[in-house]
Coordinates of C-alpha atoms and ligand atoms in Angstrom, one line a residue:
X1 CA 43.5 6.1 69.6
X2 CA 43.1 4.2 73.1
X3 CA 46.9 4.7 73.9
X4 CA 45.9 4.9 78.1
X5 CA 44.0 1.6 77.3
X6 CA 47.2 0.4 75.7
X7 CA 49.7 1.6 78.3
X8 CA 47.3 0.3 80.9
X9 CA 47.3 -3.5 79.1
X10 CA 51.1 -2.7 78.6
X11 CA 51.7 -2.4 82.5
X12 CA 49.5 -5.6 83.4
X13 CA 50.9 -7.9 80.8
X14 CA 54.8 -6.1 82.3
X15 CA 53.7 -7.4 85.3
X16 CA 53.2 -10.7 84.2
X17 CA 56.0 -11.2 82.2
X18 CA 58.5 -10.4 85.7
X19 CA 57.0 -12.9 87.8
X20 CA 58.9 -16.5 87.9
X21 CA 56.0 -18.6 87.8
X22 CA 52.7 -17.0 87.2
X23 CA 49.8 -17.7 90.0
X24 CA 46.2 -17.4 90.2
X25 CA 46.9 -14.4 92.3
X26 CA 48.8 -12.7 89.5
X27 CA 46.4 -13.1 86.9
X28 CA 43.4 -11.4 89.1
X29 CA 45.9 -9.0 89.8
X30 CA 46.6 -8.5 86.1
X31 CA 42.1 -9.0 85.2
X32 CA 42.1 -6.4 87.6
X33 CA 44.0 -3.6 86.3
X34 CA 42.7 -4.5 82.8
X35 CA 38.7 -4.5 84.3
X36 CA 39.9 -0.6 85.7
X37 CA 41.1 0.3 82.1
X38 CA 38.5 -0.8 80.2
X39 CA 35.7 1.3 82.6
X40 CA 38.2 3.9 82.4
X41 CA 37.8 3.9 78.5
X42 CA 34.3 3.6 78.7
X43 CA 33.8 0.5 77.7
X44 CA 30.1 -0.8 79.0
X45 CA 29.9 -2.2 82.4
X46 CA 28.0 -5.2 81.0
X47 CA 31.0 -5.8 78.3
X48 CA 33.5 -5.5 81.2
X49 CA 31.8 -8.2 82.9
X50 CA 31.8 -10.4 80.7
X51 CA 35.1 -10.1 79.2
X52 CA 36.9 -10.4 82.6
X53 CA 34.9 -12.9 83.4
X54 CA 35.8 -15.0 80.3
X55 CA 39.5 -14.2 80.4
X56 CA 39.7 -15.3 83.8
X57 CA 38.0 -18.5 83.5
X58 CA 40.0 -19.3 80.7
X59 CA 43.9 -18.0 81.7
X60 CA 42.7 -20.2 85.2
X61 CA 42.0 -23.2 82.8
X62 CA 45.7 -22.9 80.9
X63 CA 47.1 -21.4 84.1
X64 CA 48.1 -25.6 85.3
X65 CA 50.0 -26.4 81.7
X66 CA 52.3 -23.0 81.8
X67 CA 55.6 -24.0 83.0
X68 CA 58.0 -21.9 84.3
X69 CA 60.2 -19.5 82.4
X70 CA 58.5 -20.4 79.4
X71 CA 56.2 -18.0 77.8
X72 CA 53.3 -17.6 79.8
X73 CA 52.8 -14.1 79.8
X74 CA 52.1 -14.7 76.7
X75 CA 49.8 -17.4 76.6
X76 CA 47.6 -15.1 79.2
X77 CA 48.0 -12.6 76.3
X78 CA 46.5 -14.7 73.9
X79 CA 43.3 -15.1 75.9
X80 CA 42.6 -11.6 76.5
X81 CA 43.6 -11.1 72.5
X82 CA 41.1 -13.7 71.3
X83 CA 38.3 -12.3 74.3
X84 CA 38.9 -8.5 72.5
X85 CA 38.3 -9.8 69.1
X86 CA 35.5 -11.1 70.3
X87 CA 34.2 -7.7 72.0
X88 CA 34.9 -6.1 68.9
X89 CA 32.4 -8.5 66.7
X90 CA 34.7 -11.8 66.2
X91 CA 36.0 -11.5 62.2
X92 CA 35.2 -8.6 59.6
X93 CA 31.9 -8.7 57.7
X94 CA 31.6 -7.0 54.2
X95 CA 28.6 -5.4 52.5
X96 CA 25.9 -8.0 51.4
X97 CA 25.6 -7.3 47.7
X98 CA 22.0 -6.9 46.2
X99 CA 21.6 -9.9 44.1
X100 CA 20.5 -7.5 41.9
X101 CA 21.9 -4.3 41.7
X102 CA 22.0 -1.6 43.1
X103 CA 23.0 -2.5 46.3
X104 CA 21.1 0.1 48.6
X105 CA 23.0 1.3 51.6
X106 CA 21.1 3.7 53.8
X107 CA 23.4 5.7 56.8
X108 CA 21.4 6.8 60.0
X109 CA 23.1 8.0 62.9
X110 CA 23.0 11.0 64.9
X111 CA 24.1 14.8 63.2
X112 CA 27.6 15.4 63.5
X113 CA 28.4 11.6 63.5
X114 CA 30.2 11.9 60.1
X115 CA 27.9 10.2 57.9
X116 CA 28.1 13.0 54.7
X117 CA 31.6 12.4 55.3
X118 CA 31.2 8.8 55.5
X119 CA 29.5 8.7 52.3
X120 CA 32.3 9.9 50.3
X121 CA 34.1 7.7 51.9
X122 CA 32.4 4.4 51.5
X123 CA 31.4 5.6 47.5
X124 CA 35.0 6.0 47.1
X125 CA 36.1 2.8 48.8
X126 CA 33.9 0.6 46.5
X127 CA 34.2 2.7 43.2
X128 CA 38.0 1.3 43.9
X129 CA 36.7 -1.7 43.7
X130 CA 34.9 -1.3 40.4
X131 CA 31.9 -0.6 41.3
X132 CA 29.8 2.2 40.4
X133 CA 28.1 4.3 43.6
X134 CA 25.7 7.0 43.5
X135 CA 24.9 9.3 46.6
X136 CA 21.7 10.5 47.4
X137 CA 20.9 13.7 49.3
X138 CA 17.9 12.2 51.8
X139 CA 19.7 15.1 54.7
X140 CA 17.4 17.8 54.1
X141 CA 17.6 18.8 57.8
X142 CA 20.9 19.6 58.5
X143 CA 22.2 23.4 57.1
X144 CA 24.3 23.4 54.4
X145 CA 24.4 18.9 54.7
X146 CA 23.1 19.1 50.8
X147 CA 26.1 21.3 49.0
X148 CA 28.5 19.4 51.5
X149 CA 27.0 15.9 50.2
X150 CA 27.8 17.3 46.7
X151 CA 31.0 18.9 47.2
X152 CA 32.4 16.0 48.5
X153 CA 30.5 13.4 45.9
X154 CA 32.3 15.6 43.6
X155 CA 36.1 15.3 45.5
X156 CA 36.0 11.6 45.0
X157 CA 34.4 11.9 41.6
X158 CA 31.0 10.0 41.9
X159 CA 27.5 11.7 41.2
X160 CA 25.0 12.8 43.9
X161 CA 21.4 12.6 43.5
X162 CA 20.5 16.1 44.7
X163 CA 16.8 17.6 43.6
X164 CA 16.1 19.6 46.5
X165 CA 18.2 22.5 48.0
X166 CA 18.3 21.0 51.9
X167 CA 18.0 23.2 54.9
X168 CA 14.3 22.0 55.9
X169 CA 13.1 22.0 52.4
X170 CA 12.0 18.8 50.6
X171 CA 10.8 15.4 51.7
X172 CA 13.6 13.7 52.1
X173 CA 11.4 10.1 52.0
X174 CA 10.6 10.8 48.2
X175 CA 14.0 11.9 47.5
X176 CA 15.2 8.5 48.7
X177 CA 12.7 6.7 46.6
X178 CA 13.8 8.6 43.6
X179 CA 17.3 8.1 44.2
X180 CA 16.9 4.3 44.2
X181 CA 14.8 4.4 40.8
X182 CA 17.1 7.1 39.0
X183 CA 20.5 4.6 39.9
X184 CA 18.7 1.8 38.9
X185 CA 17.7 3.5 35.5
X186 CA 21.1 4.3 35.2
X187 CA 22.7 1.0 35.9
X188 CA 24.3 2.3 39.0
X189 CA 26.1 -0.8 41.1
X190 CA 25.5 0.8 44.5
X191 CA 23.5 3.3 46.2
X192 CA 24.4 5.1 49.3
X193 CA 21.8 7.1 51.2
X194 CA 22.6 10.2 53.3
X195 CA 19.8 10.9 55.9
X196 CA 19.3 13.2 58.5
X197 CA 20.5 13.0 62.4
X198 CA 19.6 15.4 65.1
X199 CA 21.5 16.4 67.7
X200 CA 20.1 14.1 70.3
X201 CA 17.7 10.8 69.6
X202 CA 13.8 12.0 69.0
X203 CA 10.7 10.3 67.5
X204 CA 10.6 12.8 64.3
X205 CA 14.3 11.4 63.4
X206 CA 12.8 8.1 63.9
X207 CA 10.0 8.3 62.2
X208 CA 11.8 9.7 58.7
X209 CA 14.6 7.3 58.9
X210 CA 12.1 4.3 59.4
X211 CA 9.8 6.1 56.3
X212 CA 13.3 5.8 54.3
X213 CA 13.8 2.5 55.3
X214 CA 10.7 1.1 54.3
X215 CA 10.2 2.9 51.2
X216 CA 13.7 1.6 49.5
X217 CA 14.2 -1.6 51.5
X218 CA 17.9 -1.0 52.2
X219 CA 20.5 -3.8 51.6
X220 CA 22.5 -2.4 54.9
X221 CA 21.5 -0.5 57.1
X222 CA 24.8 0.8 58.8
X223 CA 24.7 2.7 62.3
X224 CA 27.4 5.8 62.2
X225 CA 28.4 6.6 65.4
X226 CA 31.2 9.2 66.7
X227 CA 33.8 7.4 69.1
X228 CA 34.0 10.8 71.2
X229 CA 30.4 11.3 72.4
X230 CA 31.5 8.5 75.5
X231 CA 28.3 6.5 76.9
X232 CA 26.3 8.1 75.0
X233 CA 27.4 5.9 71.5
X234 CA 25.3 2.8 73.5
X235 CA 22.2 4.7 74.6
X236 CA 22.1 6.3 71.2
X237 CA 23.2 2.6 69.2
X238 CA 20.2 0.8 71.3
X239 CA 17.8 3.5 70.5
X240 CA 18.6 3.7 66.7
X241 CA 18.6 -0.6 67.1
X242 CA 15.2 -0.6 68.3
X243 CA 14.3 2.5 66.1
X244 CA 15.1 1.5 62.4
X245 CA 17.2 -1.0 62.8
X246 CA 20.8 -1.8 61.8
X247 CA 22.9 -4.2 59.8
X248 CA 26.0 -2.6 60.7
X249 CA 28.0 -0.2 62.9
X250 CA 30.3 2.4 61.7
X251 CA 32.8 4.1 64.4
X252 CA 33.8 7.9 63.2
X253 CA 36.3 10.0 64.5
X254 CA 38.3 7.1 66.1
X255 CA 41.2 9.5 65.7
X256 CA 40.4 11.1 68.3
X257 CA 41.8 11.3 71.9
X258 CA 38.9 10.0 73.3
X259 CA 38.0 6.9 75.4
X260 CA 36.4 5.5 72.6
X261 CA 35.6 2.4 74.6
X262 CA 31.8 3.0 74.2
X263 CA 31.7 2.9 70.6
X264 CA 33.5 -0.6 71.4
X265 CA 30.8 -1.7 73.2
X266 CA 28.5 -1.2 70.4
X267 CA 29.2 -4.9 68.8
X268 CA 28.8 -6.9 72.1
X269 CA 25.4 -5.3 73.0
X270 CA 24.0 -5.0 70.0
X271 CA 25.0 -8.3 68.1
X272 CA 25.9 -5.8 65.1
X273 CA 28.9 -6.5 63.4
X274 CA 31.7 -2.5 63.5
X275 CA 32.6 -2.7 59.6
X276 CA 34.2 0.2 58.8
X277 CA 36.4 2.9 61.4
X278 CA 36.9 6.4 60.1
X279 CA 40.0 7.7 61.7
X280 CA 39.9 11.1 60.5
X281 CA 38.9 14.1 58.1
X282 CA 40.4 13.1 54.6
X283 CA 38.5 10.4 52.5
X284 CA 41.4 8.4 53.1
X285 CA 41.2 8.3 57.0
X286 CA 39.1 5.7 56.4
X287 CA 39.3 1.2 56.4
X288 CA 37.1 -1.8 57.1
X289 CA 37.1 -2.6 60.5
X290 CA 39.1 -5.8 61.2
X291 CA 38.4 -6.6 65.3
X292 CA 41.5 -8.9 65.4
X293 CA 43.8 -5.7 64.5
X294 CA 42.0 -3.7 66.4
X295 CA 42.6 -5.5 69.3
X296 CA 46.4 -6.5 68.6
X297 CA 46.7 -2.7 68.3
X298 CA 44.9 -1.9 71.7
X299 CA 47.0 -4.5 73.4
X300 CA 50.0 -2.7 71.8
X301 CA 51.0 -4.9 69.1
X302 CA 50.8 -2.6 66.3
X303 CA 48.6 -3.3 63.6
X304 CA 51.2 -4.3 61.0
X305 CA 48.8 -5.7 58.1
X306 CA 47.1 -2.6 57.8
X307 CA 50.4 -0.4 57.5
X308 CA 51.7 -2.7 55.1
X309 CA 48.0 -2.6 53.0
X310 CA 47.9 1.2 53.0
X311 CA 51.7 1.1 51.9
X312 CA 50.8 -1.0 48.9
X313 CA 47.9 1.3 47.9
X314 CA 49.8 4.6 48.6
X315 CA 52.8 3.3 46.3
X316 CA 51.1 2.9 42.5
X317 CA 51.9 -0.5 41.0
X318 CA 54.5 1.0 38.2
X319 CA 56.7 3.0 41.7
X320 CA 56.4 0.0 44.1
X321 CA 58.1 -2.2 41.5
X322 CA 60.6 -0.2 40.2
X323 CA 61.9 0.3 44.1
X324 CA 61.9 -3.3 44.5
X325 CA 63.6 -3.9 40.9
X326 CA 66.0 -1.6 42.3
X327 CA 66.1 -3.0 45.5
X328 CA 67.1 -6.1 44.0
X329 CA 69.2 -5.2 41.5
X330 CA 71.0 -3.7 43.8
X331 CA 71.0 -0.6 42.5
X332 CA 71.4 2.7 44.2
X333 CA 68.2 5.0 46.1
X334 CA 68.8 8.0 44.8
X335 CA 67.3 11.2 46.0
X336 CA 64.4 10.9 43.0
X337 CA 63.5 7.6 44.6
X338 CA 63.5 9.2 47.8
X339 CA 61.0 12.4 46.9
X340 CA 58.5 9.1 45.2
X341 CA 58.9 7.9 48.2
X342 CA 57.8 10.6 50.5
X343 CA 54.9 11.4 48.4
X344 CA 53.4 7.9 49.0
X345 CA 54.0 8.7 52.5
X346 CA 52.0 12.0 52.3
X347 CA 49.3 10.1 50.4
X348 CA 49.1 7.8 53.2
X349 CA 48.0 10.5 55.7
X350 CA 49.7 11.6 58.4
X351 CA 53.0 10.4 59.6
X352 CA 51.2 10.3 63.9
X353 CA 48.8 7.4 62.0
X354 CA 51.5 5.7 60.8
X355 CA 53.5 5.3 63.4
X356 CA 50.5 4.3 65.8
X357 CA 50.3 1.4 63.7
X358 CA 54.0 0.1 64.6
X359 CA 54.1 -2.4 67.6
X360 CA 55.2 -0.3 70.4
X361 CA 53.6 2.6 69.8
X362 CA 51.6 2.9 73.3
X363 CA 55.0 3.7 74.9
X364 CA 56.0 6.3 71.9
X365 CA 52.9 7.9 72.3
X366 CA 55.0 11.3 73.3
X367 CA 56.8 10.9 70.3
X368 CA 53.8 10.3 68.0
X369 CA 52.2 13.7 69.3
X370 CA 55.1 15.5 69.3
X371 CA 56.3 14.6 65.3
X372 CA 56.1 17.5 63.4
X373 CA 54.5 16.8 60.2
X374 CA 55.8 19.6 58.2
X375 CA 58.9 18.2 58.3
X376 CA 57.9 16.1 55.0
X377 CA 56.9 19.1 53.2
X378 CA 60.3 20.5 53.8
X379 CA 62.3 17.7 53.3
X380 CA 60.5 17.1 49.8
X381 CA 61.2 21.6 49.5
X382 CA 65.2 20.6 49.6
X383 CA 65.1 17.5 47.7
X384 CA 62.7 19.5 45.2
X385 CA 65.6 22.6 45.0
X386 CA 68.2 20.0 44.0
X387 CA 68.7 19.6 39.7
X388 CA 68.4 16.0 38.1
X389 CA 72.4 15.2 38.8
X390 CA 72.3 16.6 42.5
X391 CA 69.4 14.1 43.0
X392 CA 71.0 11.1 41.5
X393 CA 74.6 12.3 42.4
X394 CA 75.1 13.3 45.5
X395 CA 78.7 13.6 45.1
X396 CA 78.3 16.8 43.0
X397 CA 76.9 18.2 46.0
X398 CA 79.8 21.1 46.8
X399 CA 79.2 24.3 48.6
X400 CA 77.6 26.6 46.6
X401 CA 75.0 24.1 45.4
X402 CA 74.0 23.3 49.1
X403 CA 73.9 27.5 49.4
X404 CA 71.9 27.3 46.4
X405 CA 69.6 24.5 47.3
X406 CA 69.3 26.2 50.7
X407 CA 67.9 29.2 49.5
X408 CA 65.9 27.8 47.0
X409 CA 64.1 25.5 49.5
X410 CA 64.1 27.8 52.5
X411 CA 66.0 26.1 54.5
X412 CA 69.7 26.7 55.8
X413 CA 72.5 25.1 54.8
X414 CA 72.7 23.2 57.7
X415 CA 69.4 21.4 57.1
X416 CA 71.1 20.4 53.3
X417 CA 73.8 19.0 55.3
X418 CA 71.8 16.6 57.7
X419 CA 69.7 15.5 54.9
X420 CA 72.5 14.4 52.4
X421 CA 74.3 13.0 55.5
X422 CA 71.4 11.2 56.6
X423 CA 70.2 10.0 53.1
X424 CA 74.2 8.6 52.2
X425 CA 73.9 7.2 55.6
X426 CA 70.5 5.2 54.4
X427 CA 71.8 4.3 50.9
X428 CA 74.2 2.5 53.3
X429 CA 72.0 0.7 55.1
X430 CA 69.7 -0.3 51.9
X431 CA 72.7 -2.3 50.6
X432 CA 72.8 -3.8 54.2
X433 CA 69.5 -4.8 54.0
X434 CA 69.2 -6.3 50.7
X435 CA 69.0 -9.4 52.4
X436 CA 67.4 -8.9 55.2
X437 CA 63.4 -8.6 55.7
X438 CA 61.4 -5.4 55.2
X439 CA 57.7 -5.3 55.9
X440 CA 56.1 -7.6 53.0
X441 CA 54.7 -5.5 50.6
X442 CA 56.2 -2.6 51.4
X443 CA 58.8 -0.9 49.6
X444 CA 62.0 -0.2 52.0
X445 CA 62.4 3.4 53.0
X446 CA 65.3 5.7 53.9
X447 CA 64.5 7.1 57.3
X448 CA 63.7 10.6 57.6
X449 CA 65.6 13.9 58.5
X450 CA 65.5 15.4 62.2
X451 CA 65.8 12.2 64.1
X452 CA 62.4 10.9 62.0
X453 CA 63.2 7.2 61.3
X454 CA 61.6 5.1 58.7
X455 CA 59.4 2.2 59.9
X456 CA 61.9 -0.3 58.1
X457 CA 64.3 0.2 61.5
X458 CA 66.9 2.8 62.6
X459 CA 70.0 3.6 60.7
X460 CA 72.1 5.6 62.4
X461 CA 72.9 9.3 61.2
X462 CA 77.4 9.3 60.6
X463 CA 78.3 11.7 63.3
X464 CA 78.5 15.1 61.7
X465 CA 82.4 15.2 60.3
X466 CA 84.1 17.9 60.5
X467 CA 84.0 19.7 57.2
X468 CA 86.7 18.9 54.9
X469 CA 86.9 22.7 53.1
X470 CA 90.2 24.7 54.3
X471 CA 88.0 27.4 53.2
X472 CA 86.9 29.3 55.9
X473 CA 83.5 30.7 53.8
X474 CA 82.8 27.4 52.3
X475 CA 83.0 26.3 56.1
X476 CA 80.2 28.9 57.0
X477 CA 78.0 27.6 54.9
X478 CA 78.8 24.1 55.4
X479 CA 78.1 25.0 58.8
X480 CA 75.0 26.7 58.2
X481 CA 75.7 29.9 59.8
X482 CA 75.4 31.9 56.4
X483 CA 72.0 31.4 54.7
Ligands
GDP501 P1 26.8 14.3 59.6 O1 26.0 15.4 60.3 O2 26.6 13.0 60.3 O3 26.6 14.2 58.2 O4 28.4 14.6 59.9 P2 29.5 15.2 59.0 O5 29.9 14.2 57.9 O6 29.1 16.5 58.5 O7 30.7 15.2 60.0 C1 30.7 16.1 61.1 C2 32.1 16.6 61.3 O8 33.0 15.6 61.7 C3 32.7 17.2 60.1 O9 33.5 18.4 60.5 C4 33.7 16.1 59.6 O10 34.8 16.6 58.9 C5 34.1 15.5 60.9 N1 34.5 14.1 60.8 C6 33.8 13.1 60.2 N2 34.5 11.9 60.3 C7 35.6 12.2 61.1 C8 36.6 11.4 61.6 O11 36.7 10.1 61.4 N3 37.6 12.0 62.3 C9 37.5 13.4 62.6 N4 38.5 13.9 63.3 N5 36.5 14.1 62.1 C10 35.6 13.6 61.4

């Protein structure tokens, strides 16, 4: 996600930080590169404008007070930080409850946007929250956009208002009406309304998203828009603004390798607020949109907070504090704490995400693509081959139980090796680090097998030793060449 923006911002603000005293010259040098990068990204002329505009007047206003050697790279940062928040819509808004429920929120947005998907997403985010969402099938356009609605109502576990099969049958204005009245009768909290796009912006998909509007007086109105479709997302957000109307902008497939800027652009031009980012397929690719991350991340600070808040969730209460009892206590991680572990991790989504989130990540970005993700299914396969006392006793660990675990996992003996190497190695470090500061809320974790490291820091791997066994077959498999 934007990682050329963020190498570009990374090579200005380098710049910056290697001159002696920093001079006018430097920073249009600096507004310069970042004005390229942002059209590069696709981010709107007009937004471009006036965000360069604004950083410069204002890093030229501090630009007299910076002394230096003192930090005034990163008082310039600061400007162009606070100027992207602003881009990006200032602080997060939330859904504006119904005073009296349900609250009715109605998705418009082009087909293919991700707005069934979106639904899911958003009835799942708030029946989290205790509330109590219905969906409503109002997409009787798209093939198939019906039984999708449903299937995925039913993967989160909340109903789906469905009395017509879809596929150009039904009017999708009554179902809408319907909807509202059966969740009311039912005491539902919240409604959410799944209408139809088309594949390009035309009066009919007008005229039956404005008929839906007005016949159930939405709450929020939120504007779903894909991140990949480039300068189209601003054509196609002022047409749906002057169309129906929106509260709200959701940005889809953020995920993707796309410039993405567009999408960016929305906020500024349209005065609507981005309040949620879906950054991939899974109902859990999916968070409120907070501009201030979002900009720490593009400038390639990382977006720590949310990390740390999807840590929390992925780890259940009852695990989270028994690792930090144990943590504590100073007790030992054992392999069972481990496997907990990586299952949160999995739950989480995928390892690439994670990363991106750590400060830094524009200049991993080879890294991030390159991790292989199936290496947490098959480091949970060995961990899942060893018995109860192999897991909490490493010690037991002789020859034939690594053969043993090898086979039973699928993996050769080698592999055993580096893990239980590599796991003593961060049981090591966890006693080191009892004192010393993980990311708040987030239970410290044993970096991975084959070179993966945890986002807690880097411990070191022990150097292989050379095995111990005078036995030249217990050697072999030691070794890994028998399997
Ligand atoms: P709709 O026509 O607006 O209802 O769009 P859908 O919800 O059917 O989504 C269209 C496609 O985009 C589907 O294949 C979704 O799985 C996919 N999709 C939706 N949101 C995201 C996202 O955030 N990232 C990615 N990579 N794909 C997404």
């Amino acid at each position: 996600m934007f990682q050329t923006l963020t190498s570009r911002f990374a090579g200005a603000f380098g710049t910056l930080r290697s001159r002696g005293k920093i001079s006018e010259k430097d920073i249009e040098l600096a507004i310069e590169e970042i004005r390229e990068a942002l059209l590069e990204a696709d981010v709107a002329l007009a937004v471009v404008e006036s965000f360069t505009e604004n950083v410069q007047n204002h890093a030229l206003e501090i630009l007299p007070t910076l002394q230096a050697g003192s930090n005034q790279a990163e008082a310039i940062y600061s400007v162009v930080n606070k100027e992207l928040t602003e881009i990006l819509g200032g602080g997060a808004r939330r859904i504006r409850f119904a005073k009296k429920p349900p609250t009715v929120i109605m998705l418009a947005g082009l087909q293919g946007a991700g707005k069934t998907t979106l639904a899911a997403k958003l009835a799942k985010f708030y029946k989290d929250q205790g509330e109590t969402p219905i969906l409503i099938a109002s997409d009787l356009q798209r093939p198939n956009a019906v039984n999708q609605l449903q299937v995925v109502g039913q993967s989160v576990g909340v109903p789906v208002f469905a009395p017509e099969p879809g596929n150009g049958i039904g009017n999708p204005v009554k179902v809408a009406r319907d909807g509202v009245q059966f969740a009311t009768s039912k005491l539902h909290s919240m409604v959410i309304i799944d209408t139809a796009g088309r594949l390009g912006v035309d009066a009919a998909l007008m005229q039956e998203a404005i008929a839906i509007r007005d016949a159930v007086t939405p709450d929020e109105i939120l504007f779903v828009v894909d991140a990949m479709i480039g300068q189209d997302a601003v054509k196609t957000a002022q047409a749906f603004q002057d169309g129906v109307g929106f509260d709200g902008v959701v940005i889809t497939k953020l995920d993707g390798d796309a410039r993405g800027g567009s999408a960016l652009s929305i906020a500024a031009l349209t005065g609507r607020p981005i309040m949620f980012a879906s950054v991939g397929e899974k109902i859990s690719d999916f968070d409120i949109f907070y501009p201030e991350r979002m900009a720490s991340r593009i400038l390639g600070m990382g977006d720590v907070a949310t990390l740390a808040e999807q840590a929390k969730k992925a780890f259940d209460g009852d695990t989270a504090k028994k690792l930090e009892d144990k943590f504590s206590s100073g007790e030992d991680f054992t392999l069972d704490d481990f496997l907990e572990q990586l299952e949160a991790m999995s739950k989480m989504g995928s390892m690439g995400k994670l990363l991106s989130m750590l400060p830094g990540a524009g200049q991993m970005k080879k890294q991030i693509e390159n991790f292989d993700e199936s290496e947490i299914t098959r480091t949970k396969a060995i961990v899942q081959s060893m018995t109860p006392l192999e897991r909490r006793d490493l010690k037991v660990l002789n020859g034939s139980r690594r053969a043993r675990i090898a086979t039973g996992s699928g993996r050769k003996v080698s592999d055993v090796n580096a893990l239980v190497d590599k796991f003593t190695a961060a049981q090591k470090m966890m006693k080191q680090m009892r004192n010393g500061g993980s990311i708040p809320g987030m239970p410290p974790m044993p970096p991975m097998p084959s070179g993966m490291r945890g986002p807690g820091g880097a411990a070191k791997a022990p150097q292989k030793k050379k095995s111990k066994s005078g036995n030249p077959a217990k050697r072999a498999l030691e070794n890994g060449s028998i399997s």
